[in-house]
Amino acid sequence: MCGIVGYIGDREAYPIIITGLKRQEYRGYDSAGVALISDAGLKIYKKKGKVQDLEESLIGQPLSAHVGIGHTRWATHGEPNDKNAHPHRSFHGKLAMIHNGIIENYAMLKSELLKKGYQFKSETDTEVLLNFIEDIYFNTGCELEEALRIALKRVAGAYVVLILDEKHPDTILAARKGSPLVIGIGKGEHFLGSDATPMIEYTKEVVYVNDYEIAIVKKDELTLKNLGNEKHLPYISKLDTELAAIEKGGFPHFMLKEIFEQPATIFDCLRGRLNTNEMQITMRGIEEHLIELTQASRFIIIACGTSWHAGLAAEYIIEELCRIPVEVEYASEFRYRNPIVRKGDVVIAISQSGETADTLVAIEKAKSRGAFIFGIVNVVGSSISRQSDAGAFTHAGPEIGVASTKAFTAQLSVLIMMALKIAIERETISQAQFQQLLIELEAIPDKVASILASKDKIKTIAEKYYTCKDALYLGRGYNFPIALEGALKLKEISYIHAEGYPAAEMKHGPIALVDETLPVVVIAIKDDYYLKIVSNIQEIKARKGKVIAIATEDDITLASMVDEIIFVPSSPEILSPLLTVIPMQLIAYYIGVAKGLDVDKPRNLAKSVTVE
Ligand code: G6P
């Protein structure tokens, strides 16, 4: 994790770096720092806490410089404190470095350096790598670029590093393996970031640096080389994100803004793909690989966190519509198992950020065993999108709130379209069923908007239950993954212990938890399971549990049985997760707010997990 920013050019570097770091706090926010080179030499300022704390501590400091780097941290090696914050200064004082990733063999490198008399100020793997580079630089007398190359050949792990050298204030040196690095190209200036947000108002031209590349970044020159010192031609991409998309737009939190964006983001995701005039779904990534996808022997879905929940919902949807077996795996498990992957298997990798380390490595493993990789990713240009053989972007726009909301509904929308497209090609559903689902899918954004209109009611419910210690979430069929997602959202945002369960499994354990203090959120829409779920609700009520039901609009009978009821519009069961998840997001949000927590930056979490 961690966010990195760099600037070199004629502008003041510090304000660009600080603003860029604030935009990248979703990647980590336990400490922050900047390093600046000016006539006064190399200065480093760093502090435990959020970027704002750093900024406040630097008021009045001489910060004028035209080259600098900055970092916002999510701790891996060493607790969050001032010492462990980046940038780190090398032992002999002339180099400063920031790092996103993990150096796995740092202990071995450290013991080599200790023998040579190096001393360390922090507990980080980063300081070890920096001193390792410095040692080569000083002892061989080579250029810093060469020292970096030699060092990286001995490093195991993942990294993006940015290095400043006091002797060469005209250069930022950068390298990447496994963690993201974007370089923005301006006129006589360059910007560096973990993503494009720090540079969005300055340039639309960016280069996504590849693994094992070193970037030598000067004011008006960008050189990319591989570890063998061969030059690579930078491939320039165009950014299509606007500044407004990464600002709060009048909402108190990004999470709320992103929840409320969903009618628009789902619409954007469907736009150009779903056509109810011609009754067609157009998805280039599928059409160009129709054979692989329609004749897949099996789909293996790999993902983490909320994306994994979208994958689990897709298992139900794809198996029902396409009649192709689906397995859903946590990427972190898949990468270390000896999974059976055969030619003909299609791996669907789902990721909002496109940078999740476990998912990336799982993709590599599946690829090496002959699987075809279909990526469903939100961030264009991200590593997973580039590693995939084919795919579809979710077009949800930048998601800043750490808890994923709009990316999830966009992922589900893509997965549903994908399932429908494959099913109609395979003729596993009828034309009539296909057409009805297309029409219903098109109606989803308006239905989501109507659920959002009941936000005040959901807020009132949240304010009634926010002091609870535990919560249970139940759902069945297509809505079992939504119960898991509801519980995850609550844990992430409010730190309340919550469990998601298939409703019928409740009797095999969780029912023991039920008493008058336990809120149980039950998805009880009018689907094939409705009567069964109503029985589950009775079982909870018989034990004095408090039931918050997510129900189909106008279900008066259910309203009389439960403590609270939140209505969602009626829709075909298979599409219902796109609706039932909305109250889950709002419940978690309002409970987090009622508890006075920072819902956009929950403790210990980061949005983009680029480490194991
Ligand atoms: C982190 C985030 C989650 C996200 C998960 C997977 O844990 O906090 O919101 O679902 O990573 O991330 P991805 O970017 O691969 O979807």
Short mmCIF file of C-alpha atoms in Angstrom, two decimals, residues 163-609:
data_model
loop_
_atom_site.label_atom_id
_atom_site.label_comp_id
_atom_site.label_asym_id
_atom_site.label_seq_id
_atom_site.Cartn_x
_atom_site.Cartn_y
_atom_site.Cartn_z
CA ILE A 163 14.87 8.50 -4.88
CA LEU A 164 16.37 11.98 -4.57
CA ASP A 165 20.11 12.54 -4.60
CA GLU A 166 21.40 15.81 -3.15
CA LYS A 167 24.28 15.70 -5.62
CA HIS A 168 21.89 15.56 -8.59
CA PRO A 169 18.98 17.88 -7.82
CA ASP A 170 17.85 17.76 -11.46
CA THR A 171 16.67 14.13 -11.29
CA ILE A 172 14.11 11.92 -9.59
CA LEU A 173 14.96 8.27 -9.97
CA ALA A 174 12.07 5.80 -9.88
CA ALA A 175 11.64 2.07 -10.24
CA ARG A 176 8.74 -0.31 -10.15
CA LYS A 177 7.94 -3.96 -9.61
CA GLY A 178 4.49 -5.05 -8.52
CA SER A 179 3.27 -1.68 -7.18
CA PRO A 180 1.81 1.02 -9.42
CA LEU A 181 3.65 4.05 -10.80
CA VAL A 182 2.22 6.69 -13.11
CA ILE A 183 4.28 9.53 -14.58
CA GLY A 184 2.48 12.63 -15.83
CA ILE A 185 4.12 14.54 -18.65
CA GLY A 186 3.87 18.31 -18.61
CA LYS A 187 5.69 21.07 -20.47
CA GLY A 188 9.07 21.26 -18.77
CA GLU A 189 7.81 19.31 -15.78
CA HIS A 190 6.98 15.79 -14.67
CA PHE A 191 4.66 14.43 -12.00
CA LEU A 192 4.82 11.02 -10.36
CA GLY A 193 2.11 9.18 -8.46
CA SER A 194 0.79 5.81 -7.36
CA ASP A 195 -2.18 6.81 -9.49
CA ALA A 196 -2.97 9.75 -11.72
CA THR A 197 -4.85 11.85 -9.13
CA PRO A 198 -1.88 14.09 -8.13
CA MET A 199 -1.42 15.26 -11.73
CA ILE A 200 -4.99 15.42 -12.94
CA GLU A 201 -5.24 19.24 -13.15
CA TYR A 202 -1.82 19.63 -14.79
CA THR A 203 -1.68 17.10 -17.59
CA LYS A 204 -3.72 14.53 -19.46
CA GLU A 205 -0.66 12.69 -20.79
CA VAL A 206 0.61 9.87 -18.63
CA VAL A 207 2.96 6.91 -18.80
CA TYR A 208 2.18 3.77 -16.79
CA VAL A 209 5.58 2.43 -15.83
CA ASN A 210 5.96 -1.35 -16.23
CA ASP A 211 7.44 -3.87 -13.85
CA TYR A 212 11.26 -3.98 -13.86
CA GLU A 213 11.52 -0.53 -15.39
CA ILE A 214 13.63 2.30 -14.04
CA ALA A 215 12.57 5.87 -14.81
CA ILE A 216 15.10 8.69 -14.90
CA VAL A 217 12.90 11.75 -14.54
CA LYS A 218 14.23 15.24 -15.25
CA LYS A 219 12.34 18.49 -15.79
CA ASP A 220 12.10 18.08 -19.53
CA GLU A 221 13.24 14.54 -20.12
CA LEU A 222 11.86 11.13 -19.22
CA THR A 223 13.98 8.04 -19.85
CA LEU A 224 12.76 4.51 -19.17
CA LYS A 225 15.17 1.61 -18.98
CA ASN A 226 14.97 -2.02 -18.01
CA LEU A 227 17.21 -3.64 -15.44
CA GLY A 228 19.57 -4.57 -18.27
CA ASN A 229 20.14 -0.82 -18.97
CA GLU A 230 18.28 -0.95 -22.29
CA LYS A 231 16.08 2.02 -23.12
CA HIS A 232 12.29 1.53 -23.48
CA LEU A 233 10.17 3.95 -25.42
CA PRO A 234 7.58 5.47 -23.01
CA TYR A 235 4.04 4.67 -24.12
CA ILE A 236 1.89 7.75 -23.55
CA SER A 237 -1.77 7.22 -22.57
CA LYS A 238 -4.50 9.83 -22.32
CA LEU A 239 -6.25 10.41 -18.98
CA ASP A 240 -10.00 10.81 -19.12
CA THR A 241 -10.66 11.63 -15.45
CA GLU A 242 -11.63 15.20 -14.52
CA LEU A 243 -10.79 16.96 -11.26
CA ALA A 244 -14.45 17.11 -10.20
CA ALA A 245 -14.60 13.33 -10.19
CA ILE A 246 -12.10 13.11 -7.34
CA GLU A 247 -13.63 15.83 -5.15
CA LYS A 248 -16.47 15.49 -2.63
CA GLY A 249 -18.97 17.64 -4.53
CA GLY A 250 -20.87 18.88 -1.47
CA PHE A 251 -21.15 15.51 0.30
CA PRO A 252 -19.71 15.22 3.84
CA HIS A 253 -17.83 12.05 2.90
CA PHE A 254 -16.59 10.36 -0.26
CA MET A 255 -18.41 7.22 0.82
CA LEU A 256 -21.78 8.97 0.81
CA LYS A 257 -21.00 10.70 -2.47
CA GLU A 258 -20.06 7.37 -4.03
CA ILE A 259 -23.18 5.64 -2.69
CA PHE A 260 -25.29 8.40 -4.22
CA GLU A 261 -23.42 8.25 -7.52
CA GLN A 262 -24.65 4.71 -8.12
CA PRO A 263 -27.64 5.48 -10.33
CA ALA A 264 -25.20 7.33 -12.60
CA THR A 265 -22.32 4.85 -12.35
CA ILE A 266 -24.53 1.84 -13.07
CA PHE A 267 -26.01 3.78 -15.98
CA ASP A 268 -22.50 4.58 -17.27
CA CYS A 269 -21.51 0.98 -16.92
CA LEU A 270 -24.53 -0.19 -18.96
CA ARG A 271 -24.25 2.63 -21.50
CA GLY A 272 -22.99 1.57 -24.89
CA ARG A 273 -23.26 -2.07 -23.89
CA LEU A 274 -26.92 -2.65 -23.14
CA ASN A 275 -29.23 -1.83 -26.04
CA THR A 276 -32.93 -2.46 -25.51
CA ASN A 277 -33.88 -1.12 -28.94
CA GLU A 278 -31.99 -3.84 -30.71
CA MET A 279 -32.17 -6.19 -27.73
CA GLN A 280 -28.44 -6.70 -27.66
CA ILE A 281 -25.47 -6.61 -25.37
CA THR A 282 -22.27 -5.36 -26.94
CA MET A 283 -19.08 -6.10 -25.02
CA ARG A 284 -15.93 -5.95 -27.11
CA GLY A 285 -13.86 -7.93 -24.63
CA ILE A 286 -16.32 -10.80 -24.97
CA GLU A 287 -16.96 -10.54 -28.70
CA GLU A 288 -13.25 -10.66 -29.50
CA HIS A 289 -12.91 -13.85 -27.45
CA LEU A 290 -16.27 -15.46 -27.97
CA ILE A 291 -14.90 -18.99 -28.38
CA GLU A 292 -12.81 -18.93 -25.19
CA LEU A 293 -15.69 -17.51 -23.18
CA THR A 294 -18.70 -19.37 -24.53
CA GLN A 295 -16.88 -22.68 -24.62
CA ALA A 296 -15.13 -22.28 -21.30
CA SER A 297 -15.04 -25.54 -19.40
CA ARG A 298 -15.19 -23.60 -16.16
CA PHE A 299 -14.94 -20.09 -14.81
CA ILE A 300 -12.66 -19.49 -11.85
CA ILE A 301 -13.30 -16.13 -10.25
CA ILE A 302 -10.46 -14.65 -8.21
CA ALA A 303 -10.71 -11.48 -6.16
CA CYS A 304 -10.39 -10.03 -2.67
CA GLY A 305 -12.70 -8.21 -0.27
CA THR A 306 -15.79 -6.62 -1.73
CA SER A 307 -14.73 -7.68 -5.23
CA TRP A 308 -14.81 -11.27 -3.99
CA HIS A 309 -18.42 -10.74 -2.93
CA ALA A 310 -19.26 -9.55 -6.44
CA GLY A 311 -17.60 -12.75 -7.65
CA LEU A 312 -19.67 -14.90 -5.32
CA ALA A 313 -22.88 -13.27 -6.57
CA ALA A 314 -21.63 -13.92 -10.11
CA GLU A 315 -21.27 -17.62 -9.35
CA TYR A 316 -25.00 -17.85 -8.73
CA ILE A 317 -25.81 -15.70 -11.76
CA ILE A 318 -23.45 -17.31 -14.30
CA GLU A 319 -24.30 -20.88 -13.31
CA GLU A 320 -28.00 -20.11 -13.55
CA LEU A 321 -27.86 -18.32 -16.89
CA CYS A 322 -24.91 -19.92 -18.70
CA ARG A 323 -24.85 -23.43 -17.22
CA ILE A 324 -21.05 -23.29 -16.93
CA PRO A 325 -19.52 -24.34 -13.60
CA VAL A 326 -18.05 -21.48 -11.58
CA GLU A 327 -15.61 -21.51 -8.70
CA VAL A 328 -14.90 -18.46 -6.60
CA GLU A 329 -11.56 -18.20 -4.85
CA TYR A 330 -9.88 -15.70 -2.59
CA ALA A 331 -6.84 -14.60 -4.59
CA SER A 332 -4.71 -14.85 -1.46
CA GLU A 333 -5.56 -18.56 -1.15
CA PHE A 334 -5.39 -19.36 -4.83
CA ARG A 335 -1.87 -17.98 -5.20
CA TYR A 336 -0.43 -20.31 -2.59
CA ARG A 337 -2.43 -23.46 -3.37
CA ASN A 338 -1.62 -25.87 -6.08
CA PRO A 339 -4.90 -25.18 -7.88
CA ILE A 340 -6.16 -27.32 -10.70
CA VAL A 341 -6.27 -25.04 -13.71
CA ARG A 342 -6.73 -26.57 -17.12
CA LYS A 343 -6.58 -25.23 -20.63
CA GLY A 344 -10.14 -24.16 -21.38
CA ASP A 345 -10.62 -22.66 -17.93
CA VAL A 346 -11.34 -18.97 -17.91
CA VAL A 347 -10.21 -16.97 -14.92
CA ILE A 348 -12.28 -13.89 -14.18
CA ALA A 349 -10.22 -11.50 -12.06
CA ILE A 350 -12.26 -8.79 -10.36
CA SER A 351 -10.63 -5.72 -8.86
CA GLN A 352 -11.61 -2.13 -8.32
CA SER A 353 -8.05 -0.81 -8.12
CA GLY A 354 -6.50 -3.28 -10.52
CA GLU A 355 -3.48 -3.30 -8.23
CA THR A 356 -4.32 -5.78 -5.46
CA ALA A 357 -1.11 -7.77 -5.01
CA ASP A 358 -2.77 -11.11 -4.21
CA THR A 359 -5.03 -10.88 -7.26
CA LEU A 360 -2.11 -9.95 -9.52
CA VAL A 361 -0.02 -12.90 -8.40
CA ALA A 362 -3.00 -15.25 -8.63
CA ILE A 363 -3.45 -14.10 -12.24
CA GLU A 364 0.19 -14.88 -12.99
CA LYS A 365 -0.24 -18.37 -11.54
CA ALA A 366 -3.41 -19.05 -13.53
CA LYS A 367 -1.78 -17.73 -16.70
CA SER A 368 1.25 -19.93 -16.26
CA ARG A 369 -1.11 -22.90 -16.09
CA GLY A 370 -2.77 -22.04 -19.36
CA ALA A 371 -5.92 -20.20 -18.25
CA PHE A 372 -7.39 -17.35 -20.24
CA ILE A 373 -7.70 -14.22 -18.04
CA PHE A 374 -10.71 -11.93 -18.24
CA GLY A 375 -10.25 -8.84 -16.05
CA ILE A 376 -13.08 -6.80 -14.58
CA VAL A 377 -11.36 -3.68 -13.36
CA ASN A 378 -12.27 -0.10 -12.53
CA VAL A 379 -8.96 1.70 -12.90
CA VAL A 380 -7.94 2.05 -16.52
CA GLY A 381 -4.23 1.45 -17.07
CA SER A 382 -3.89 -0.52 -13.83
CA SER A 383 -1.68 -3.59 -13.59
CA ILE A 384 -4.52 -6.14 -13.60
CA SER A 385 -6.11 -4.57 -16.65
CA ARG A 386 -2.78 -4.85 -18.43
CA GLN A 387 -2.13 -8.41 -17.28
CA SER A 388 -5.49 -9.67 -18.55
CA ASP A 389 -6.00 -11.30 -21.95
CA ALA A 390 -9.35 -9.55 -22.29
CA GLY A 391 -11.76 -7.74 -20.06
CA ALA A 392 -14.29 -5.06 -19.36
CA PHE A 393 -13.84 -1.85 -17.42
CA THR A 394 -16.50 -1.01 -14.87
CA HIS A 395 -16.46 2.75 -15.58
CA ALA A 396 -17.50 3.67 -12.03
CA GLY A 397 -15.07 6.60 -11.92
CA PRO A 398 -12.51 7.11 -9.16
CA GLU A 399 -13.57 5.48 -5.88
CA ILE A 400 -11.90 7.26 -2.97
CA GLY A 401 -13.83 6.05 0.12
CA VAL A 402 -11.93 3.08 1.46
CA ALA A 403 -15.06 0.94 1.71
CA SER A 404 -16.05 -0.04 -1.80
CA THR A 405 -19.61 0.85 -2.84
CA LYS A 406 -20.11 2.09 -6.39
CA ALA A 407 -17.33 -0.14 -7.69
CA PHE A 408 -19.24 -3.16 -6.35
CA THR A 409 -22.49 -2.35 -8.16
CA ALA A 410 -20.54 -1.61 -11.32
CA GLN A 411 -18.74 -4.96 -11.05
CA LEU A 412 -22.06 -6.72 -10.58
CA SER A 413 -23.52 -4.89 -13.57
CA VAL A 414 -20.63 -6.01 -15.78
CA LEU A 415 -20.87 -9.57 -14.51
CA ILE A 416 -24.61 -9.68 -15.17
CA MET A 417 -24.15 -8.35 -18.72
CA MET A 418 -21.35 -10.81 -19.27
CA ALA A 419 -23.51 -13.70 -18.06
CA LEU A 420 -26.41 -12.59 -20.25
CA LYS A 421 -24.21 -12.23 -23.31
CA ILE A 422 -22.61 -15.65 -22.88
CA ALA A 423 -25.97 -17.25 -22.07
CA ILE A 424 -27.68 -15.94 -25.21
CA GLU A 425 -24.73 -17.04 -27.34
CA ARG A 426 -24.85 -20.49 -25.78
CA GLU A 427 -28.65 -20.52 -26.02
CA THR A 428 -28.95 -21.47 -22.39
CA ILE A 429 -31.67 -18.86 -21.93
CA SER A 430 -34.58 -18.07 -24.20
CA GLN A 431 -34.83 -14.88 -26.25
CA ALA A 432 -37.87 -13.89 -24.19
CA GLN A 433 -36.01 -14.31 -20.90
CA PHE A 434 -33.00 -12.46 -22.30
CA GLN A 435 -35.11 -9.54 -23.47
CA GLN A 436 -37.01 -9.28 -20.23
CA LEU A 437 -33.76 -9.18 -18.25
CA LEU A 438 -32.33 -6.50 -20.54
CA ILE A 439 -35.37 -4.31 -19.95
CA GLU A 440 -35.23 -4.91 -16.22
CA LEU A 441 -31.49 -4.22 -16.11
CA GLU A 442 -32.02 -0.91 -17.84
CA ALA A 443 -34.50 0.03 -15.10
CA ILE A 444 -32.01 -0.62 -12.28
CA PRO A 445 -30.45 2.89 -12.06
CA ASP A 446 -33.87 4.47 -11.43
CA LYS A 447 -34.70 1.81 -8.85
CA VAL A 448 -31.42 2.46 -7.07
CA ALA A 449 -32.29 6.16 -7.02
CA SER A 450 -35.63 5.37 -5.41
CA ILE A 451 -33.90 3.42 -2.61
CA LEU A 452 -31.50 6.31 -2.05
CA ALA A 453 -34.53 8.55 -1.59
CA SER A 454 -35.30 6.63 1.62
CA LYS A 455 -31.95 7.61 3.14
CA ASP A 456 -33.53 9.47 6.05
CA LYS A 457 -35.43 6.40 7.13
CA ILE A 458 -32.26 4.31 6.96
CA LYS A 459 -30.39 6.98 8.93
CA THR A 460 -33.03 6.86 11.67
CA ILE A 461 -32.71 3.08 11.87
CA ALA A 462 -28.90 3.34 11.99
CA GLU A 463 -29.10 5.87 14.82
CA LYS A 464 -31.24 3.46 16.80
CA TYR A 465 -28.81 0.56 16.57
CA TYR A 466 -25.37 2.17 16.40
CA THR A 467 -24.41 1.19 19.95
CA CYS A 468 -24.80 -2.55 19.29
CA LYS A 469 -21.73 -4.72 19.77
CA ASP A 470 -22.52 -7.39 17.18
CA ALA A 471 -24.79 -7.77 14.18
CA LEU A 472 -25.89 -10.63 12.00
CA TYR A 473 -26.68 -10.38 8.28
CA LEU A 474 -28.75 -13.05 6.58
CA GLY A 475 -29.65 -13.70 2.96
CA ARG A 476 -30.22 -16.61 0.62
CA GLY A 477 -29.46 -17.43 -2.99
CA TYR A 478 -28.43 -14.38 -5.00
CA ASN A 479 -28.64 -12.35 -1.82
CA PHE A 480 -26.39 -14.49 0.34
CA PRO A 481 -23.30 -12.65 -1.02
CA ILE A 482 -25.08 -9.39 -0.23
CA ALA A 483 -25.45 -10.49 3.41
CA LEU A 484 -21.67 -11.04 3.45
CA GLU A 485 -21.10 -7.65 1.86
CA GLY A 486 -23.45 -5.95 4.36
CA ALA A 487 -21.53 -7.47 7.27
CA LEU A 488 -18.20 -6.49 5.74
CA LYS A 489 -19.35 -2.90 5.22
CA LEU A 490 -20.44 -2.66 8.86
CA LYS A 491 -17.15 -4.08 10.15
CA GLU A 492 -15.06 -1.80 7.96
CA ILE A 493 -16.87 1.42 8.72
CA SER A 494 -18.19 1.07 12.26
CA TYR A 495 -15.81 -1.52 13.83
CA ILE A 496 -18.88 -3.46 15.00
CA HIS A 497 -18.41 -7.19 14.82
CA ALA A 498 -20.75 -8.53 12.14
CA GLU A 499 -21.24 -11.85 10.43
CA GLY A 500 -22.93 -12.66 7.18
CA TYR A 501 -24.61 -16.02 6.82
CA PRO A 502 -26.85 -17.93 4.45
CA ALA A 503 -30.15 -17.60 6.32
CA ALA A 504 -30.78 -21.32 6.59
CA GLU A 505 -27.35 -21.90 8.13
CA MET A 506 -28.32 -19.72 11.05
CA LYS A 507 -29.68 -22.71 12.91
CA HIS A 508 -26.25 -24.37 12.75
CA GLY A 509 -24.57 -21.84 14.98
CA PRO A 510 -25.33 -18.13 14.80
CA ILE A 511 -28.80 -18.59 16.30
CA ALA A 512 -26.99 -19.07 19.61
CA LEU A 513 -26.03 -15.39 19.43
CA VAL A 514 -29.60 -14.16 19.15
CA ASP A 515 -30.99 -12.21 22.09
CA GLU A 516 -32.75 -8.88 22.55
CA THR A 517 -29.50 -6.95 21.93
CA LEU A 518 -28.68 -8.46 18.55
CA PRO A 519 -29.79 -6.66 15.39
CA VAL A 520 -30.27 -9.10 12.53
CA VAL A 521 -30.41 -7.61 9.05
CA VAL A 522 -32.41 -10.01 6.88
CA ILE A 523 -32.78 -9.74 3.12
CA ALA A 524 -36.35 -10.92 2.73
CA ILE A 525 -37.43 -9.86 -0.74
CA LYS A 526 -40.20 -11.68 -2.59
CA ASP A 527 -38.17 -14.34 -4.34
CA ASP A 528 -38.17 -18.13 -4.40
CA TYR A 529 -36.90 -18.21 -0.83
CA TYR A 530 -39.36 -15.73 0.59
CA LEU A 531 -41.41 -18.14 2.70
CA LYS A 532 -38.30 -19.85 4.02
CA ILE A 533 -36.81 -16.51 5.02
CA VAL A 534 -40.01 -15.51 6.77
CA SER A 535 -39.66 -18.69 8.87
CA ASN A 536 -36.08 -17.67 9.70
CA ILE A 537 -37.37 -14.28 10.78
CA GLN A 538 -39.91 -15.99 13.07
CA GLU A 539 -37.10 -18.00 14.62
CA ILE A 540 -35.19 -14.82 15.38
CA LYS A 541 -38.24 -13.04 16.76
CA ALA A 542 -39.03 -16.05 18.98
CA ARG A 543 -35.63 -15.44 20.60
CA LYS A 544 -36.24 -11.70 20.96
CA GLY A 545 -33.70 -10.67 18.28
CA LYS A 546 -34.26 -7.33 16.54
CA VAL A 547 -35.00 -7.80 12.86
CA ILE A 548 -34.21 -5.15 10.27
CA ALA A 549 -35.74 -6.48 7.05
CA ILE A 550 -34.83 -5.48 3.51
CA ALA A 551 -38.12 -6.22 1.78
CA THR A 552 -39.96 -5.82 -1.50
CA GLU A 553 -41.97 -2.60 -1.58
CA ASP A 554 -45.49 -2.86 -0.16
CA ASP A 555 -44.80 -6.05 1.78
CA ILE A 556 -47.18 -5.04 4.55
CA THR A 557 -47.36 -8.55 5.98
CA LEU A 558 -43.65 -8.61 6.64
CA ALA A 559 -43.73 -5.07 8.03
CA SER A 560 -45.97 -6.27 10.86
CA MET A 561 -43.54 -9.05 11.81
CA VAL A 562 -40.24 -7.16 12.05
CA ASP A 563 -38.79 -4.29 14.05
CA GLU A 564 -37.66 -2.22 11.08
CA ILE A 565 -38.29 -2.49 7.39
CA ILE A 566 -36.52 -0.94 4.41
CA PHE A 567 -38.22 -1.37 1.06
CA VAL A 568 -36.58 -1.93 -2.30
CA PRO A 569 -38.46 -1.95 -5.63
CA SER A 570 -39.42 -5.30 -7.04
CA SER A 571 -37.17 -6.76 -9.75
CA PRO A 572 -36.20 -10.18 -11.10
CA GLU A 573 -34.41 -12.14 -8.39
CA ILE A 574 -31.23 -12.37 -10.42
CA LEU A 575 -30.88 -8.58 -10.53
CA SER A 576 -31.98 -7.98 -6.95
CA PRO A 577 -28.44 -7.84 -5.44
CA LEU A 578 -27.98 -4.52 -7.26
CA LEU A 579 -30.83 -3.16 -5.14
CA THR A 580 -30.51 -4.94 -1.81
CA VAL A 581 -26.90 -3.89 -1.38
CA ILE A 582 -27.84 -0.18 -1.32
CA PRO A 583 -29.50 -0.23 2.14
CA MET A 584 -26.52 -2.28 3.40
CA GLN A 585 -24.13 0.48 2.35
CA LEU A 586 -26.29 3.20 3.89
CA ILE A 587 -26.77 1.34 7.18
CA ALA A 588 -22.99 0.95 7.57
CA TYR A 589 -22.37 4.55 6.57
CA TYR A 590 -24.88 6.08 8.98
CA ILE A 591 -23.82 3.82 11.86
CA GLY A 592 -20.18 4.84 11.29
CA VAL A 593 -21.19 8.52 11.25
CA ALA A 594 -23.34 8.10 14.38
CA LYS A 595 -20.30 6.63 16.13
CA GLY A 596 -18.28 9.67 15.10
CA LEU A 597 -15.82 7.64 13.02
CA ASP A 598 -13.85 8.64 9.95
CA VAL A 599 -15.83 6.57 7.48
CA ASP A 600 -13.64 7.48 4.51
CA LYS A 601 -10.51 6.30 6.26
CA PRO A 602 -11.36 3.49 8.66
CA ARG A 603 -8.59 2.44 11.00
CA ASN A 604 -6.08 -0.15 9.80
CA LEU A 605 -7.58 -0.35 6.31
CA ALA A 606 -6.35 0.84 2.97
CA LYS A 607 -8.17 0.95 -0.28
CA SER A 608 -5.54 -0.51 -2.48
CA VAL A 609 -3.70 -3.42 -0.95
#
